[in-house]
Coordinates of C-alpha atoms in Angstrom, one line a residue:
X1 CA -13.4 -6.4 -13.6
X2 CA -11.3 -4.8 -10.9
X3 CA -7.8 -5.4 -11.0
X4 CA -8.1 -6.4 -7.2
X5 CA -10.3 -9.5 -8.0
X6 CA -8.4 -10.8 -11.6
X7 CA -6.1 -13.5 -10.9
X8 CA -2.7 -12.6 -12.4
X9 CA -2.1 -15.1 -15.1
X10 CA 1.6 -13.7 -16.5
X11 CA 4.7 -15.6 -15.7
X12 CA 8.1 -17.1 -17.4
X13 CA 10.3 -19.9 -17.6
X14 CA 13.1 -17.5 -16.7
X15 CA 11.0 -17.1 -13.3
X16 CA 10.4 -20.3 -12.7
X17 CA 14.0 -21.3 -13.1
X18 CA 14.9 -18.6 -10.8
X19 CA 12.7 -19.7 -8.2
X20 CA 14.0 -23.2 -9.0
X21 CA 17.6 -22.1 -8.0
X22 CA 16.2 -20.5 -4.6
X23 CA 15.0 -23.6 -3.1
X24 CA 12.1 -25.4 -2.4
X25 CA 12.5 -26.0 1.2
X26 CA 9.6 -23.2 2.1
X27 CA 6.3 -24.6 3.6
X28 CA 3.5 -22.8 5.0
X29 CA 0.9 -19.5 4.6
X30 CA 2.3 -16.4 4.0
X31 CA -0.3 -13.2 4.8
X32 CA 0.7 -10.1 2.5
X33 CA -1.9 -6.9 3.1
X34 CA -2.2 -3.8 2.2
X35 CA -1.9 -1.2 -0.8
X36 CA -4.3 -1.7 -3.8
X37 CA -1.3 0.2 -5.8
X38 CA 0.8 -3.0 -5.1
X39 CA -1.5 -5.7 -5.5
X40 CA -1.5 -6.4 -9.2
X41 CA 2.7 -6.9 -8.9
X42 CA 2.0 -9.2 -5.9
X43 CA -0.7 -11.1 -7.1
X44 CA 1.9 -12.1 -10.2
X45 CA 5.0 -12.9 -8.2
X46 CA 3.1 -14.8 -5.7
X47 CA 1.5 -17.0 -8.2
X48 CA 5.1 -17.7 -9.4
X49 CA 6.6 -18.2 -6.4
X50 CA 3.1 -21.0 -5.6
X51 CA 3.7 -22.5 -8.4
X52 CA 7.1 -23.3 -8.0
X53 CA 6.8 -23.6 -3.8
X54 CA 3.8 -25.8 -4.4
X55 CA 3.6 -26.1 -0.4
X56 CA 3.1 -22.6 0.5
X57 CA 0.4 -20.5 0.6
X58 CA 0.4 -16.9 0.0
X59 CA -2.7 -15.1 1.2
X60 CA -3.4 -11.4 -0.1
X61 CA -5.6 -8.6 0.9
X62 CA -5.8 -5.3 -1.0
X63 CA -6.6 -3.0 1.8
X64 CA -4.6 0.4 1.4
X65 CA -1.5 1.2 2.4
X66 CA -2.4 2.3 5.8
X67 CA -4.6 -0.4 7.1
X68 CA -1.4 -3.1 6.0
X69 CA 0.8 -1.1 7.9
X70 CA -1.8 -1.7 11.0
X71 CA -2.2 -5.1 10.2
X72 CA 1.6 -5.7 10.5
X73 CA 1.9 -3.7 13.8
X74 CA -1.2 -6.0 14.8
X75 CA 0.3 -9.0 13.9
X76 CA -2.6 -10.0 11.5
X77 CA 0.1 -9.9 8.2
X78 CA 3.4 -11.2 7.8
X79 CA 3.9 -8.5 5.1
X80 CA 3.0 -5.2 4.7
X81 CA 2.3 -4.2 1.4
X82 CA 2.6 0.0 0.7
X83 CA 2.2 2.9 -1.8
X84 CA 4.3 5.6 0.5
X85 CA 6.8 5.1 3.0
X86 CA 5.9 4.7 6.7
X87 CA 5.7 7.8 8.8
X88 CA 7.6 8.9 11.4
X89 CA 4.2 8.2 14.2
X90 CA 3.8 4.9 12.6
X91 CA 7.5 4.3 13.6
X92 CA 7.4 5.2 16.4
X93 CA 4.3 2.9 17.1
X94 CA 6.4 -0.2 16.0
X95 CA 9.1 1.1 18.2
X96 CA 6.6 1.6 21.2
X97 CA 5.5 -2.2 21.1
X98 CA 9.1 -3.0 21.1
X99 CA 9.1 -4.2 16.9
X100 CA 11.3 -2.7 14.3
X101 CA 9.6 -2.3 10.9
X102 CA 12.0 -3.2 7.7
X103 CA 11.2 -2.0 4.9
X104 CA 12.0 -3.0 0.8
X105 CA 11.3 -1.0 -2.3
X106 CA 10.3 -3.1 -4.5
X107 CA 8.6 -1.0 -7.8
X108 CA 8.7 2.9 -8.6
X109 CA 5.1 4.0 -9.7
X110 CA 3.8 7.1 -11.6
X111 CA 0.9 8.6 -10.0
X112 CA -1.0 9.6 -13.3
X113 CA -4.3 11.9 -13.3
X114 CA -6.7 10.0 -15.9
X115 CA -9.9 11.4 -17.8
X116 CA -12.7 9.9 -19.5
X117 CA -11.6 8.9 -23.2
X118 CA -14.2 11.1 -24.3
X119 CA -12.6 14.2 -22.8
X120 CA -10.4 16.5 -25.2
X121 CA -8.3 17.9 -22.7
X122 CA -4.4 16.1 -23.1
X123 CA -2.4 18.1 -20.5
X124 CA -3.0 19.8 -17.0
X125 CA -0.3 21.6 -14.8
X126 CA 0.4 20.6 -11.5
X127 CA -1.3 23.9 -10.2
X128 CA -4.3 23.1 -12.5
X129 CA -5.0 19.5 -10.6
X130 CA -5.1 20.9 -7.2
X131 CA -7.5 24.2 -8.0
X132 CA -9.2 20.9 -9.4
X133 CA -9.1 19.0 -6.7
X134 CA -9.6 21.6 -4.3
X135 CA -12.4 22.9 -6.5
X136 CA -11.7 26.5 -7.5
X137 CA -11.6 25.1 -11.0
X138 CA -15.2 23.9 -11.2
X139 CA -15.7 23.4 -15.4
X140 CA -13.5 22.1 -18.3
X141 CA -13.7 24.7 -19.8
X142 CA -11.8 26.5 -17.9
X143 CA -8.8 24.3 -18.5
X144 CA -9.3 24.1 -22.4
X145 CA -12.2 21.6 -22.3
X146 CA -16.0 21.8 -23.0
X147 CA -18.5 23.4 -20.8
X148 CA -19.1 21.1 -18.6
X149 CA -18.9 20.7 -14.7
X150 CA -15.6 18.6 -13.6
X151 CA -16.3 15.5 -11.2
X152 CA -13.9 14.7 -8.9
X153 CA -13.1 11.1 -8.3
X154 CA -10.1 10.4 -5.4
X155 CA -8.6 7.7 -2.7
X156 CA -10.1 7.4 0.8
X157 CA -7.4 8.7 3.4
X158 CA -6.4 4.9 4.4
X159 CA -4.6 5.3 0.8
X160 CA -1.3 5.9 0.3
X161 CA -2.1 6.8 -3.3
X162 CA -4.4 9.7 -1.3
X163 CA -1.4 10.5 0.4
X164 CA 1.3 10.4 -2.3
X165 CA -1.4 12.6 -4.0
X166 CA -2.1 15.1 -1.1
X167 CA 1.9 15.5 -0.6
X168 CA 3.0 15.9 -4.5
X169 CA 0.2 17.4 -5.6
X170 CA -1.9 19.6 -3.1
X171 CA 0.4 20.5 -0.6
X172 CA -1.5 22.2 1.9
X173 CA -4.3 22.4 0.5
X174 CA -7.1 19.8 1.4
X175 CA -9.2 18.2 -1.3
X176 CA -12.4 19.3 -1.7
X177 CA -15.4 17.6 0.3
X178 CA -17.0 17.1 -2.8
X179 CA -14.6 14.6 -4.1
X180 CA -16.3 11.2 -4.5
X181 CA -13.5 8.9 -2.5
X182 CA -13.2 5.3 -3.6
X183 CA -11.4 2.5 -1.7
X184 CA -9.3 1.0 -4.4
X185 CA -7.6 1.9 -7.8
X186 CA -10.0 -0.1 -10.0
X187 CA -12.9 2.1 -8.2
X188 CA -11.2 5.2 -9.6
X189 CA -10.8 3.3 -13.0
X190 CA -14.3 2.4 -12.8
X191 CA -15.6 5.9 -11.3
X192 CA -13.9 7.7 -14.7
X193 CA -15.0 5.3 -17.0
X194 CA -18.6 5.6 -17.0
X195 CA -18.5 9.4 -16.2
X196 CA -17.8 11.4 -19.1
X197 CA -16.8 14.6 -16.9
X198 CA -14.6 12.8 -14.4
X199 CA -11.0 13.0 -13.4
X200 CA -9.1 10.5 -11.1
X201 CA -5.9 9.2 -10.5
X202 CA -3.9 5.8 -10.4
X203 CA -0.6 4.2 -10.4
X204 CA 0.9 3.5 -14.1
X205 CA 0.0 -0.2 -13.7
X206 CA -3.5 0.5 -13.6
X207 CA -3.2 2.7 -16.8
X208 CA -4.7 0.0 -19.4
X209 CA -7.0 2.2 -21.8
X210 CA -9.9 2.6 -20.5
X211 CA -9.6 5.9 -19.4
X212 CA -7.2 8.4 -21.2
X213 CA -3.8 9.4 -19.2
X214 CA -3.2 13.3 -19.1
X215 CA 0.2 14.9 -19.6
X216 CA 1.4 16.7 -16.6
X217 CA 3.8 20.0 -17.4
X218 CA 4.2 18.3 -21.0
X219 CA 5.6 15.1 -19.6
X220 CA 4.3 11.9 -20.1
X221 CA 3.9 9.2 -17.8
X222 CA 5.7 6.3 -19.3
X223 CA 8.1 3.7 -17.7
X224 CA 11.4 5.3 -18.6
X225 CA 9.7 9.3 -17.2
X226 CA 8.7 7.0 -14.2
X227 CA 12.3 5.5 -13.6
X228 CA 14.2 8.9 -14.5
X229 CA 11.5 10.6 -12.1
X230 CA 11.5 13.4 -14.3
X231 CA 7.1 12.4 -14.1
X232 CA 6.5 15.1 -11.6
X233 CA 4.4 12.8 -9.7
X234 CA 6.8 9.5 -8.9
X235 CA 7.2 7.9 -5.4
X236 CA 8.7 4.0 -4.7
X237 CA 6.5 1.1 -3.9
X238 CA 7.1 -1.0 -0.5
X239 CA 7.0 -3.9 1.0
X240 CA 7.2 -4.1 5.5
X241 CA 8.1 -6.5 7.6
X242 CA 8.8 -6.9 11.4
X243 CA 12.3 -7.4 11.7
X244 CA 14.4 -9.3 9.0
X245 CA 12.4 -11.6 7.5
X246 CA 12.2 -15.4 7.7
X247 CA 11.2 -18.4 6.1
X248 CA 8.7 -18.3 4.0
X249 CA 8.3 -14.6 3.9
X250 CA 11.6 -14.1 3.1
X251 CA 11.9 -16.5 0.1
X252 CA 8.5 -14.7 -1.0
X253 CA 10.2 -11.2 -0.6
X254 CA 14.1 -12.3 -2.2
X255 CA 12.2 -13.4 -5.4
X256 CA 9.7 -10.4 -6.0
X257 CA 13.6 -8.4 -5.7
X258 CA 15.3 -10.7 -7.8
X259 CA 15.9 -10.6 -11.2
X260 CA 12.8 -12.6 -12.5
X261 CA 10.4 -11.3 -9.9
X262 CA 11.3 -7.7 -11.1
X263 CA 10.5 -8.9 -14.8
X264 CA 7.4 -9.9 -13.1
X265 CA 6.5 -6.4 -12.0
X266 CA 7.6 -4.6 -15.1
X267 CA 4.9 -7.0 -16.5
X268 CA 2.2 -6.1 -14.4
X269 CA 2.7 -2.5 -15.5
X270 CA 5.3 -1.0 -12.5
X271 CA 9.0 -0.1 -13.1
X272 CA 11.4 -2.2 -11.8
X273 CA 13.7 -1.4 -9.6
X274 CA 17.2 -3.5 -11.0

């Protein structure tokens, strides 16, 4: 099952008594949307903060990074959830309607390319993933694998892990139009799974061993590589809102950046930011 659709289960006393110490004077819904990247961390901190706020609803939608950023500038989310920072356009857009986006980090991720288990080849370069991905490299074996034709499994451009991947990893160059695109990080788990010649990429909390993580220029993709960002492919996770939050949205966001909501997204597999 898709990370998207498990209900996070994971929480501790030490969050619960930290939400207990923030109150319980919220009441209401709170609407998060956006990146699939984010989701699992959400998911965990908002069931903490339910169960101890047992009058507020927190509604989440894994839609990609840039579709919550247009749900926020809609007005369709009180919280935008995101895998890259928000453009300089998309700023401007806020600032056209007359809002002012705010935006929290709230996790550092390691985008991590990921193979089929089956598939001998530990370590790529940098340069090897995009001649992948822009296919000049066509076959494994041409980067120490078997004889076999590579498929190429990436993020649909409303992604921010597509663009977090485009910027750190192609550059200029575009990904090949043979790429099979899918919409959310548990597709690309999926996708690699049940191909034996496939390559994707995800964010290090969607690394769970079903597929095999590949080394990048002899680094490994672990929390502390992630943190240091010595992982050549790092970037900071984000939450948006329109102008300083309030009320229920901001108790929501205060506790996924304190202390015990940060243990909470260490445990769904990101790296904390305190």
């Amino acid at each position: 099952m898709e990370k998207e659709n498990m209900n996070a289960k994971l929480m501790t006393m030490g969050a619960v008594a930290g939400l207990a110490m923030m109150g319980t004077a919220c009441a209401g819904t709170v609407t998060v949307n956006g990146s699939t990247t984010v989701l699992p961390a959400m998911q965990q901190v908002a069931e903490a903060f339910m169960a101890a706020h047992k009058d507020v609803t927190v509604t989440i939608s894994g839609t990609g990074s840039g579709n919550g950023i247009k749900a926020l500038r809609d007005k369709m989310t009180d919280v935008a959830m995101t895998s890259r920072d928000m453009k300089a356009k998309e700023t401007q857009d806020f600032e056209s309607h007359g809002m002012k986006p705010v935006r929290f980090t709230v996790a550092y991720d390691a985008i991590i390319p990921v193979i089929n288990k089956a598939n001998p080849v530990a370590e790529l370069s940098k340069e090897q993933l995009r001649d992948i991905y822009a296919g000049k490299i066509k076959s494994w074996k041409e980067v120490g694998g078997d004889d076999k034709p590579i498929v190429v499994i990436g993020r649909d451009s409303s992604s921010g892990t597509f663009e977090c991947w485009q910027e750190l990893v192609m550059g200029k160059t575009r990904v090949s139009q043979r790429a099979l695109l899918q919409s959310s990080s548990g597709g690309v788990v999926q996708a690699v799974t049940s191909n034996p010649n496939a390559i994707g990429y995800i964010g290090i909390g969607y690394v769970d061993g079903q597929t095999k993580a590949v080394k990048v220029e002899g680094v490994e993709a672990t929390m502390e590589t992630a943190k240091a960002k010595t992982w050549p492919i790092s970037r900071d996770l984000f939450l948006f809102t329109i102008g300083e939050p309030q009320g229920d949205a901001k108790a929501l966001i205060d506790f996924m950046m304190s202390a015990d909501g940060q243990a909470l997204v260490q445990k769904s597999g990101f790296v904390p930011t305190i």
